[in-house]
Coordinates of C-alpha atoms in Angstrom, one line a residue:
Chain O
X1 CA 30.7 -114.0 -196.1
X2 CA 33.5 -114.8 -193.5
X3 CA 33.3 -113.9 -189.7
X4 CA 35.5 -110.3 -190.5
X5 CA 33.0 -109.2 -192.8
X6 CA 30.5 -109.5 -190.1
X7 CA 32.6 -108.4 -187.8
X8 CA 33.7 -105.5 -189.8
X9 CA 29.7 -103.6 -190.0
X10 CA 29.0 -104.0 -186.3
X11 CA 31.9 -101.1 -185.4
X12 CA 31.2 -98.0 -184.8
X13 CA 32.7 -97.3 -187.9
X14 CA 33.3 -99.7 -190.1
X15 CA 34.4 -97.7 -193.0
X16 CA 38.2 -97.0 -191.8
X17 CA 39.0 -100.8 -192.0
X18 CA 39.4 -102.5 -195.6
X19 CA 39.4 -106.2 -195.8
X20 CA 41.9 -108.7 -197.6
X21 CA 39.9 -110.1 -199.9
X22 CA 37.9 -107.1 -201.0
X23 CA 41.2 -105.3 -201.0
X24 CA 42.2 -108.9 -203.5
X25 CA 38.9 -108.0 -206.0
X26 CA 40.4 -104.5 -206.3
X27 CA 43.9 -104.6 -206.7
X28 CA 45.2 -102.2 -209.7
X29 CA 41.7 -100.0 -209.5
X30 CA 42.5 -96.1 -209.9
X31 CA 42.2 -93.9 -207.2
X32 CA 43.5 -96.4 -204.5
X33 CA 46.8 -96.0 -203.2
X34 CA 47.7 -99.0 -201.1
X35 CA 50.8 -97.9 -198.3
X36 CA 52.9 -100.2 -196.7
X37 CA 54.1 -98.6 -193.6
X38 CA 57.3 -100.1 -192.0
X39 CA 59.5 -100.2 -189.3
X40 CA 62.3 -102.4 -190.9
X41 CA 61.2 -102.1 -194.8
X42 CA 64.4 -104.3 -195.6
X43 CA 62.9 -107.4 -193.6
X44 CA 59.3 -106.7 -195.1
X45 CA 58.5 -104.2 -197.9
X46 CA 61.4 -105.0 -200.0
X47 CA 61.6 -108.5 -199.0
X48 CA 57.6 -108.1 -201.2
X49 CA 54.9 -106.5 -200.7
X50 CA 51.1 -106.0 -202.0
X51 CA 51.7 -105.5 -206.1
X52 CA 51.2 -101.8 -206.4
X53 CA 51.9 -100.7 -203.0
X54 CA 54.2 -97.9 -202.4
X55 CA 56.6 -97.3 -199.4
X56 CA 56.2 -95.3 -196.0
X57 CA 59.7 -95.9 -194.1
X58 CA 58.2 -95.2 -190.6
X59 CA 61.5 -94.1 -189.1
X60 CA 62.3 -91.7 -192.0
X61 CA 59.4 -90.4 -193.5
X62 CA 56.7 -90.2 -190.6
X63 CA 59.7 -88.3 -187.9
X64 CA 61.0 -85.0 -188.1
X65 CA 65.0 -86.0 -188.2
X66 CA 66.4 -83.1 -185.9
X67 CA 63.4 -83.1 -183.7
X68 CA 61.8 -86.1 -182.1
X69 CA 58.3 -85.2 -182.9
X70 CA 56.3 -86.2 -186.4
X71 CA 56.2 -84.6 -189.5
X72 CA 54.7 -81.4 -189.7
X73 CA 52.1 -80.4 -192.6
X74 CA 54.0 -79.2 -194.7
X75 CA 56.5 -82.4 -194.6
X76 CA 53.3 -84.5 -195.0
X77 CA 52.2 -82.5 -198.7
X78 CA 55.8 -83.2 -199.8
X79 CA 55.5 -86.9 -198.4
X80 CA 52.1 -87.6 -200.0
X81 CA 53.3 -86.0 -203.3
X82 CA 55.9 -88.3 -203.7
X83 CA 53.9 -90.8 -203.2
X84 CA 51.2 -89.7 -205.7
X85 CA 48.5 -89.1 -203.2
X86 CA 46.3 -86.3 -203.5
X87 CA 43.3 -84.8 -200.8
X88 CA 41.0 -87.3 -203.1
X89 CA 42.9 -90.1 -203.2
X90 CA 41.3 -93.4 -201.2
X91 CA 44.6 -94.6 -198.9
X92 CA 45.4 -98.1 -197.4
X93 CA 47.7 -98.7 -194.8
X94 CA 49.1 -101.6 -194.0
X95 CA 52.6 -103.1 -192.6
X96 CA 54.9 -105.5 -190.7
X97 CA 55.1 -105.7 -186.7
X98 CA 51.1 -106.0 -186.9
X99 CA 50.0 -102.9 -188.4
X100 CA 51.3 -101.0 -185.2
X101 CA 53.4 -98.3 -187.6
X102 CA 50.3 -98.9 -190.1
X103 CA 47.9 -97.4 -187.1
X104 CA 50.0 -94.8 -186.3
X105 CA 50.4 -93.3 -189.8
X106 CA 46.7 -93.6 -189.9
X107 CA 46.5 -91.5 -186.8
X108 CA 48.3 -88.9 -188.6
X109 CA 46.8 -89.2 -191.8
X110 CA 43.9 -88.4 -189.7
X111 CA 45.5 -85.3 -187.8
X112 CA 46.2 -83.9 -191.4
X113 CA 42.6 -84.2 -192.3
X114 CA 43.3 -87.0 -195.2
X115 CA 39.2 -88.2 -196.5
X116 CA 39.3 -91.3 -196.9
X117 CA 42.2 -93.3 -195.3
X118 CA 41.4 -97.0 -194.1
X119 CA 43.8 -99.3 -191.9
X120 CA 44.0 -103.6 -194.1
X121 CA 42.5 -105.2 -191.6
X122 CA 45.2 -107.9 -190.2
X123 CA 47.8 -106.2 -192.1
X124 CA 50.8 -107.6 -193.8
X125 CA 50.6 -110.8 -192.1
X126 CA 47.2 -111.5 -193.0
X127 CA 47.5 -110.8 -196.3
X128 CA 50.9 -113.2 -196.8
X129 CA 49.1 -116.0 -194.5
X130 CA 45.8 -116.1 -197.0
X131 CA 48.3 -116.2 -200.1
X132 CA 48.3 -113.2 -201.4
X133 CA 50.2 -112.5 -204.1
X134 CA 53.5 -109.9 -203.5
X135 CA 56.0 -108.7 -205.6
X136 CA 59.7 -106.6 -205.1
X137 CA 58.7 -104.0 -208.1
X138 CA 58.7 -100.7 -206.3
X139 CA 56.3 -98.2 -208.6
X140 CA 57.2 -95.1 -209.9
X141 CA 54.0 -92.9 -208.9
X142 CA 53.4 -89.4 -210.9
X143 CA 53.7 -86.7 -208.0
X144 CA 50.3 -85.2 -207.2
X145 CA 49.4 -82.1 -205.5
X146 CA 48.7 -82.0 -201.7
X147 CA 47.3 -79.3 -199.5
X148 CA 46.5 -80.1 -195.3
X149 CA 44.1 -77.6 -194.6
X150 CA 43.3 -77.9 -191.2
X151 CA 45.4 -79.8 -188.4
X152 CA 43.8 -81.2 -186.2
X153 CA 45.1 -82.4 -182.5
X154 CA 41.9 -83.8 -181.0
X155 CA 43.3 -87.0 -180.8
X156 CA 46.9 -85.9 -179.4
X157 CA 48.2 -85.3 -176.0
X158 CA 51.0 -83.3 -174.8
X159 CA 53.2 -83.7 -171.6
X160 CA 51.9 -80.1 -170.6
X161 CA 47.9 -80.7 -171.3
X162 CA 48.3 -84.4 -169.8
X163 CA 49.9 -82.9 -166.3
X164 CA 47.2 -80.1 -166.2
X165 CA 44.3 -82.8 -167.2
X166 CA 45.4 -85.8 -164.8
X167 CA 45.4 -82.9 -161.7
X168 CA 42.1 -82.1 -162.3
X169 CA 40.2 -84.4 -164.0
X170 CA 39.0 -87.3 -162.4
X171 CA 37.2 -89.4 -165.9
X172 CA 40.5 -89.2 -167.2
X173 CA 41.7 -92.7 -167.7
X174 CA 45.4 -93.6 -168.7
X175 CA 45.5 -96.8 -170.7
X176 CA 49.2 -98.2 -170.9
X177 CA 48.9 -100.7 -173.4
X178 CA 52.6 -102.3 -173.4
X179 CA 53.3 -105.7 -172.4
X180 CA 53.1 -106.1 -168.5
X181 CA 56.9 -106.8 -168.2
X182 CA 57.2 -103.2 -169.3
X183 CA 54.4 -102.2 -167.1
X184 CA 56.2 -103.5 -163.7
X185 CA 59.4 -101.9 -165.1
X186 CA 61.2 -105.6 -165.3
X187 CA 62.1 -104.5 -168.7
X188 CA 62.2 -100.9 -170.7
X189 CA 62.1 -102.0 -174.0
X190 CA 61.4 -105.0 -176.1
X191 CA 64.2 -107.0 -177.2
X192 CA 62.9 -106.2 -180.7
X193 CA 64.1 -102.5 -180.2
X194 CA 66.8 -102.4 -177.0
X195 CA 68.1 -99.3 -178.0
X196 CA 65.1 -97.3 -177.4
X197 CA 65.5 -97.5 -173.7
X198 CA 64.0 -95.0 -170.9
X199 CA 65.8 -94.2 -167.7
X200 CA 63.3 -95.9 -165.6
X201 CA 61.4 -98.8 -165.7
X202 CA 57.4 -98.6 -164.6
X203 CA 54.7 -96.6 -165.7
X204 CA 52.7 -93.3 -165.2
X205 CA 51.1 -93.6 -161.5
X206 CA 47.4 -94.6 -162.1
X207 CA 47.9 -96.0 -165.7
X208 CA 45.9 -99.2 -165.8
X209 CA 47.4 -101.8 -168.0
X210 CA 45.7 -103.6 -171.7
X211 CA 48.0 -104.9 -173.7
X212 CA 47.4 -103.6 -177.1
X213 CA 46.9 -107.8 -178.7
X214 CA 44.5 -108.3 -176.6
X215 CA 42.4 -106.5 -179.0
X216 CA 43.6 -108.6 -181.7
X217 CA 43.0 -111.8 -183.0
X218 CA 45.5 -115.0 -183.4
X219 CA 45.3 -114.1 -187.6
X220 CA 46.1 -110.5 -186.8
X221 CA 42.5 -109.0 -187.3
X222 CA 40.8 -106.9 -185.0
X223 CA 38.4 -108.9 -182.3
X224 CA 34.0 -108.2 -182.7
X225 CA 32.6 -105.1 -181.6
X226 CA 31.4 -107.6 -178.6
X227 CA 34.2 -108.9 -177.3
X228 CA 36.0 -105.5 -177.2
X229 CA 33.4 -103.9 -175.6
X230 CA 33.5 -106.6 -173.1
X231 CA 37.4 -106.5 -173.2
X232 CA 37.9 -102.5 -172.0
X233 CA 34.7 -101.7 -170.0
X234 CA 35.5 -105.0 -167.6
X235 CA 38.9 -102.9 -166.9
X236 CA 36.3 -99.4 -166.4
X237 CA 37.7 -97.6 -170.0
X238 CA 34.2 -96.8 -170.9
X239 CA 32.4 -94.5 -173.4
X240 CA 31.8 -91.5 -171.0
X241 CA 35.4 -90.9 -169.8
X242 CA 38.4 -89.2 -171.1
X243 CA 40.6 -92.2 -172.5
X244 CA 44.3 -91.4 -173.2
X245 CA 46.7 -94.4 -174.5
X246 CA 50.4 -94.5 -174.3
X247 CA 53.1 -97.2 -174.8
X248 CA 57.0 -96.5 -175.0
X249 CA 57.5 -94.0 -179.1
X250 CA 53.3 -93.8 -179.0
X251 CA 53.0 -96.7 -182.3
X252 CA 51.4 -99.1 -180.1
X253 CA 49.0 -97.0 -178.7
X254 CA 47.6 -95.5 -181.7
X255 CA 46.2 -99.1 -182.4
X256 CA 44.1 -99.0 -179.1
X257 CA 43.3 -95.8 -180.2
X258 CA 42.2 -96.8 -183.4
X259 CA 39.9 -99.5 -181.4
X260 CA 38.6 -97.3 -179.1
X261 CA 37.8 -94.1 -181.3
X262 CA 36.7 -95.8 -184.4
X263 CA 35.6 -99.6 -184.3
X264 CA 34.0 -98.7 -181.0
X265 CA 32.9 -95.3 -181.1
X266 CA 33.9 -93.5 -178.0
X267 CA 34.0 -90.0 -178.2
X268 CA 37.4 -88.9 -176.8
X269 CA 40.4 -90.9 -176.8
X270 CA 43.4 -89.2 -177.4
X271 CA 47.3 -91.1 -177.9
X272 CA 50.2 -90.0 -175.5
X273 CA 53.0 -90.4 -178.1
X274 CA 55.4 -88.9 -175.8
X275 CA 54.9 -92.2 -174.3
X276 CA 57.0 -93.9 -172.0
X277 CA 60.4 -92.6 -173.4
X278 CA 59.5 -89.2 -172.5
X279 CA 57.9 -89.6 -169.3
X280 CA 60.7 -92.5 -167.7
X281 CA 63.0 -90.2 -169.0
X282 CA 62.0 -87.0 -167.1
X283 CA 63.6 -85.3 -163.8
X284 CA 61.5 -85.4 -160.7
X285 CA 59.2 -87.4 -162.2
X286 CA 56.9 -89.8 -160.5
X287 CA 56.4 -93.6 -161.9
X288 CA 54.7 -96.4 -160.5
X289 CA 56.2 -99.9 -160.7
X290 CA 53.5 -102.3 -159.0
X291 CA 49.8 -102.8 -159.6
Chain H
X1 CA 81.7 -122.7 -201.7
X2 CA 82.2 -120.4 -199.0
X3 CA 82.1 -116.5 -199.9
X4 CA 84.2 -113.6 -197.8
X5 CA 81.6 -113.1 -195.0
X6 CA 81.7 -117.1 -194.4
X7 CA 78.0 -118.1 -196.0
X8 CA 78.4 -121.4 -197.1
X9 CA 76.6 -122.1 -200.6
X10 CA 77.3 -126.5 -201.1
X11 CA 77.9 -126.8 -204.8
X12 CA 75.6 -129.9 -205.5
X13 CA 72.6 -127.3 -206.3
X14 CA 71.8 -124.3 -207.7
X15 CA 70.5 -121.2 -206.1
X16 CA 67.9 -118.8 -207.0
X17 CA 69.8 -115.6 -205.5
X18 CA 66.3 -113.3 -205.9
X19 CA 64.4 -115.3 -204.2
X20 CA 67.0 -116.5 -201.1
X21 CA 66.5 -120.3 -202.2
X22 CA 68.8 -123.2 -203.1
X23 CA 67.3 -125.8 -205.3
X24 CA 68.1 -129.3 -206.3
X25 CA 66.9 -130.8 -209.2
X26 CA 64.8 -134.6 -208.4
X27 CA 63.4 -135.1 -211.6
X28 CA 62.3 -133.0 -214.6
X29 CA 60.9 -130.0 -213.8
X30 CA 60.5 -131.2 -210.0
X31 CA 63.1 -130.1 -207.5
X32 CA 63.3 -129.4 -203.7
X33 CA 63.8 -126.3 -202.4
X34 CA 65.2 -124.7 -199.4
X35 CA 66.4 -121.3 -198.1
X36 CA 70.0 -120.4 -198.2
X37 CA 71.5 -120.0 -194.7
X38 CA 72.6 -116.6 -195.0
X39 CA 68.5 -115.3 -194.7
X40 CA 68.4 -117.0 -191.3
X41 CA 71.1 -114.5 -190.2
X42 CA 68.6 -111.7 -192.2
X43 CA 65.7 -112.5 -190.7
X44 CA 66.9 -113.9 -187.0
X45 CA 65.6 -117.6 -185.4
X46 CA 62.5 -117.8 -186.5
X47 CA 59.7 -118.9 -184.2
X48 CA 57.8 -120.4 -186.9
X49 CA 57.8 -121.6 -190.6
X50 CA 54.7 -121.7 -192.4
X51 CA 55.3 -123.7 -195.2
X52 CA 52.1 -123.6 -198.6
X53 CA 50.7 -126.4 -198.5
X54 CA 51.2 -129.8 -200.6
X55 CA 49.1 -129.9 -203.8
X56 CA 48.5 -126.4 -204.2
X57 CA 49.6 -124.1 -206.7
X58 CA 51.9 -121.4 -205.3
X59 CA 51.5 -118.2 -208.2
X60 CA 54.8 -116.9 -209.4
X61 CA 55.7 -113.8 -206.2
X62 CA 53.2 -115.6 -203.5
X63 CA 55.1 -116.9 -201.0
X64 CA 56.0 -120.5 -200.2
X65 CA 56.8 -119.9 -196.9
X66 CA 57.2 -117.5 -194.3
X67 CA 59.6 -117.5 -191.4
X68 CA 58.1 -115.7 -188.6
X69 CA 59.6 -114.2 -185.1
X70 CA 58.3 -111.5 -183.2
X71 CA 60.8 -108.7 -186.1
X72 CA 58.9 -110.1 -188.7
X73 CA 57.1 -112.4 -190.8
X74 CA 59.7 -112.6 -193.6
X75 CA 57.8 -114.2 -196.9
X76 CA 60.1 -116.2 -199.2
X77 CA 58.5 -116.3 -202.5
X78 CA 57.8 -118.9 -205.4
X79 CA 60.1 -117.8 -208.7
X80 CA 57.9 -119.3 -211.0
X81 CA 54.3 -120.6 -210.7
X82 CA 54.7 -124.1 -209.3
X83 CA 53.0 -127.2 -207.6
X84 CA 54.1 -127.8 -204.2
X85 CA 53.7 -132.0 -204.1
X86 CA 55.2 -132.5 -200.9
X87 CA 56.5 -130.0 -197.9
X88 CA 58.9 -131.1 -195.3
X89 CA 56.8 -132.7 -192.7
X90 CA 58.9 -133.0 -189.5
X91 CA 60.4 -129.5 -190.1
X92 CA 60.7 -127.4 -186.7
X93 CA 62.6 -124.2 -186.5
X94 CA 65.9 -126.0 -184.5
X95 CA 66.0 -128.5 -187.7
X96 CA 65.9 -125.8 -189.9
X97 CA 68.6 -123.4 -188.2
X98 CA 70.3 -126.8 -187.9
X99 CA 71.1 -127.2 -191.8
X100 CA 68.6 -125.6 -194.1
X101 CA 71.0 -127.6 -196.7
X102 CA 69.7 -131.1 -195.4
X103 CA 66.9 -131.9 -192.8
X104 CA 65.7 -128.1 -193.3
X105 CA 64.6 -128.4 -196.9
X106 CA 61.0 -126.8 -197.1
X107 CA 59.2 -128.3 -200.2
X108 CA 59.6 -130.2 -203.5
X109 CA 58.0 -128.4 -206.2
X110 CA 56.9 -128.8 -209.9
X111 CA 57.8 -126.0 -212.0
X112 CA 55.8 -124.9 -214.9
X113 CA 58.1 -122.9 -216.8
X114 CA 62.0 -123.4 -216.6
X115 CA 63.6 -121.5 -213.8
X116 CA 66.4 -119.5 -216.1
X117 CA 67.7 -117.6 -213.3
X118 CA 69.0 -120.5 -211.3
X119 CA 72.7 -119.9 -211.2
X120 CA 75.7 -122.3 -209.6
X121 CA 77.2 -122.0 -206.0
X122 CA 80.2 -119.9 -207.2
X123 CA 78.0 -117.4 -208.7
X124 CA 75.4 -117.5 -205.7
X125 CA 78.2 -116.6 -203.5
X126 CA 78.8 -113.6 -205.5
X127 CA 75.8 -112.2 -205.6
X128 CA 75.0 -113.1 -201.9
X129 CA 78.1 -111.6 -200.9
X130 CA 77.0 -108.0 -202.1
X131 CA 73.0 -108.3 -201.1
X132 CA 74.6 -109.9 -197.4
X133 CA 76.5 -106.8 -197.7
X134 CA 73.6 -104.3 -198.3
X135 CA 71.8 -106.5 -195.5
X136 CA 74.5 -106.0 -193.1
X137 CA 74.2 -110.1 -192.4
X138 CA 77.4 -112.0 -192.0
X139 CA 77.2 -116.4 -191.3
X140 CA 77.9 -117.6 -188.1
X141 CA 78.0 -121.0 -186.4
X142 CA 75.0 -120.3 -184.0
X143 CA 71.7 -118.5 -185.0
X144 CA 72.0 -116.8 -181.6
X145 CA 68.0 -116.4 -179.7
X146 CA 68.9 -112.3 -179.6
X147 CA 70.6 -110.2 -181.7
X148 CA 72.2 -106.7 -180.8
X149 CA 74.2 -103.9 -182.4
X150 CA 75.7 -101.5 -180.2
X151 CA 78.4 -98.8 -181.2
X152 CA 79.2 -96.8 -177.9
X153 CA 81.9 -94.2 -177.8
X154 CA 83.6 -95.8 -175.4
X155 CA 84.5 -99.7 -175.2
X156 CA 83.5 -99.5 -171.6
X157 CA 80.1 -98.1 -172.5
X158 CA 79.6 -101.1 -175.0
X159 CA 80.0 -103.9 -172.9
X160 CA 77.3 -101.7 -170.2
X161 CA 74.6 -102.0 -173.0
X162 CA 75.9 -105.8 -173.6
X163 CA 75.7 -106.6 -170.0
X164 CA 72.3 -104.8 -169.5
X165 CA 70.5 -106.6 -172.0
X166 CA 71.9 -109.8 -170.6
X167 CA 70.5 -109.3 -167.8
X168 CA 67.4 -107.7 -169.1
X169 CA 66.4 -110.6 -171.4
X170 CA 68.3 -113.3 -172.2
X171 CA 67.4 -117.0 -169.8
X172 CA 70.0 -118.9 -168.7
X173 CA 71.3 -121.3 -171.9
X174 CA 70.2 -118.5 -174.6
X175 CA 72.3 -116.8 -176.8
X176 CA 72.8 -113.2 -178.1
X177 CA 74.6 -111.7 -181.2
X178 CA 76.5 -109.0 -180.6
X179 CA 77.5 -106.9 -183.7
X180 CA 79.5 -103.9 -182.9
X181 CA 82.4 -101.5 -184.3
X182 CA 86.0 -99.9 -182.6
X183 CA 86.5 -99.3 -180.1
X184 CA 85.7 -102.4 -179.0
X185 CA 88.1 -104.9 -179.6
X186 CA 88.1 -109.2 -179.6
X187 CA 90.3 -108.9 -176.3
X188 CA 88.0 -106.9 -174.8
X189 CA 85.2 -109.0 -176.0
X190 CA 86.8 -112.1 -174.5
X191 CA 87.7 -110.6 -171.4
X192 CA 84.4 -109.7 -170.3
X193 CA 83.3 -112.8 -171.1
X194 CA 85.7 -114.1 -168.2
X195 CA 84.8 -111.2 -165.9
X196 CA 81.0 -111.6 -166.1
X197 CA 81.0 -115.7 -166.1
X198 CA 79.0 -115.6 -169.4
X199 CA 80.1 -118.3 -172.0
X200 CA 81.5 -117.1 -175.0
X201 CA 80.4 -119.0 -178.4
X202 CA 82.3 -117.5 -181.0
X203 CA 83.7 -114.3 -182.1
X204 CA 84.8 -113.2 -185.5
X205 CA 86.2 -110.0 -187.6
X206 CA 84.0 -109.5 -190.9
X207 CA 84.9 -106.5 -192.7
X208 CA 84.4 -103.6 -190.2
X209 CA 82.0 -105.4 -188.0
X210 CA 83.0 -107.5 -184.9
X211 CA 81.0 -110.6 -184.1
X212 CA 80.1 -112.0 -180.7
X213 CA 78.1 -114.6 -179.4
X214 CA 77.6 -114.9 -175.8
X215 CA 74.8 -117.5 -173.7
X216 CA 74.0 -116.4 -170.9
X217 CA 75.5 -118.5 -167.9
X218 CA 74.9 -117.3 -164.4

């Protein structure tokens, strides 16, 4: 058994992560439907991907096109209907730029009560670097039938709640988990994306700053139960407070949401998606550039 | 053989246009392999090439390398099943943005079935021509560090967003590809070039899409 294994049963939970080579012993078995969820599908999904694995273009399929907010329920039944996925079917997500639009479909999946959804632990990157094998066939899936019964928001924040919460709360803690460039406002964007810019450079006044990698490991899988622990309670994001993550379109942070809520357990940790492109953005609005 | 948006394909190989990879034959059933230069353009300057290692068996659609930069790790993938015997030991990413013809080779390779689909540089550059199309990749003479497309509605609004992420991210000595649409024009293009001080590397018209490479100078 390799160190991920290991790694994998000391989380909180360990059954939202599924690991490459299990995920190797099990290609083609029924009831799985394996997701690759991009951000640029040209450079990754169609350039190969996991044989089997159908398609979830980020940018088209998880957004609302004349609204920027995310799908609503009824767009996610038609979504997982195309793709074949019904309430029963075991999901996993995985895809290019480090599983970040991976995470954040999860996070969904999640708020559109989906059973059994699990995040391939080191994503596309992993899965190429231990030789995986990939193909270009896209598969045809039957549509299934898909019914959300209950959305939930527990683990979503809007501007309104986040302005009433940070007045009066004092356990809330905002975790800003872009690189620190961004953080000082040197830089609004990452070159990877410069058209998705914010009027402002900074952050939200009192947002502490963890880089999302840190809570990642040089082969893309996520770090021991130990050392992330160790990693967020040194910086005071502890168990008892009220954690809320942003970055700049909210992707990011749903991976240190995904770290916090479910490979280490703490009870309520809720992702900004707003993020930094609403909040720079916004008139009369304070932002913090030092720290 | 050079194609409409300037790729070059030499005609001493062949090219296996599905999987992005000229090859040329050493021996029976054992030839080296490389990527074509129009992927570079796909995929951007890569930061690193991982390259399967020699003596393994690379499984027909598992990659023999991947070209990795912080957009992606872009897998190239064996067309066959095949042994790699050797891989290109001193390869860095400069040599292989250099000439992925020559010094940038990635691997020799035996083959254990015939590779039918391997087709001649006049072909290739047909079929490249449409899928650089699709790709919206065109060949240049630099593999600039950055790459940005911009359409404004105004020339003047353009060249803002140009100048901006100049300043925003480039160093001194790097490079960034510009692809943008009218209203901008090359004389525009050129001009700012002598207003802001920054050098300009080349610019070039490729069916509706203007080119620009600038390095940052001051």
């Amino acid at each position: 058994m390799d160190n991920t294994l290991i790694d994998i049963m000391t989380y909180a939970n360990p059954s939202v992560l599924a690991d490459v080579d299990w995920l190797k012993a099990n290609l083609g078995k029924s009831g799985i439907a394996i997701i690759e969820v991009d951000y640029d599908p040209k450079l990754a999904y169609e350039q190969g991907h996991i044989p089997g694995a159908l398609l979830i273009d980020w940018r088209k399929d998880m957004n609302k096109p004349d609204e920027r907010d995310i799908i609503g329920p009824e767009e996610f039944e038609k979504l997982m209907s195309r793709l074949g996925v019904s309430n029963d079917t075991h999901v996993i997500l995985y895809g290019d730029y480090n599983n970040w639009f991976a995470t954040f479909a999860f996070w969904v999946f999640e708020m559109y009560g989906h059973k059994k959804v699990q995040i391939l632990n080191g994503g596309r990157k992993k899965w190429i670097d231990s030789g995986g094998e990939l193909t270009k066939e896209v598969p045809t899936p039957r549509p299934a039938v898909y019914k959300v019964e209950k959305v939930n928001y527990a683990n979503r924040v809007f501007l309104d709640e986040l302005l009433r919460e940070k007045v009066g709360k004092a356990d809330l803690v905002l975790v800003d988990v872009r690189s620190p460039a961004e953080f000082t406002g040197e830089i609004t964007a990452p070159p990877e994306y410069p058209n998705e810019h914010a009027q402002r450079g900074g952050h939200i006044p009192g947002a502490i700053n963890i880089p999302w990698g840190q809570a990642i490991r040089e082969d893309g899988t996520f770090k021991s139960a130990e050392e992330l622990k160790q990693l967020y309670a040194s910086k005071g994001v502890t168990p008892e407070k009220d954690v809320v993550t942003y970055c700049r379109i909210g992707e990011r942070a749903s991976v240190t949401w995904f770290v916090l809520k479910h490979l280490l357990g703490y009870p309520r940790v809720r992702v900004y998606d707003g993020s930094w492109t609403e909040w720079g953005n916004l008139v009369r609005f304070p932002i913090e550039r030092q720290r | 053989m050079t194609s409409a948006d300037d790729c070059i394909y030499p005609s001493d190989r062949l090219y296996l246009v599905e999987q992005d990879l000229w090859i040329k034959p050493l021996s029976d059933n054992v030839y080296r392999v490389g990527v074509v230069k129009p992927f570079l353009f796909f995929v951007g300057k890569p930061h690193k090439i991982t390259v399967r290692q020699a003596g393994t068996l690379a499984k027909k659609n598992t990659m023999l390398a991947v070209l990795s930069n912080p957009r992606a790790d872009a897998a190239l993938l064996a067309p066959v099943d095949c042994y790699i015997l050797e891989t290109n030991q001193g390869l860095t990413p400069e040599l292989l943005v250099k000439n992925p013809y020559e010094e940038g080779w990635l691997a020799n390779i035996r083959v254990e079935e015939p590779l039918t689909k391997a087709v001649d540089s006049s072909a290739a550059a047909e079929k490249f021509a449409a899928i650089n199309a699709e790709r919206g990749v065109a060949c240049l003479e630099t593999l600039a560090d950055y790459r940005f497309t911009v359409f404004g509605e105004t020339c003047e609004n353009i060249l803002t967003q140009v100048g901006d992420f100049i300043s925003r991210y480039l160093k001194v000595g790097e490079s960034l590809h510009v692809i943008t649409t009218d209203p901008a024009t090359e004389v525009d293009m050129i001009a700012y070039a002598e207003r802001t001080g920054h050098k300009l590397l080349e610019i070039k018209k490729i069916g509706k899409l203007l080119h620009v490479i600038y390095m940052r100078a001051v």
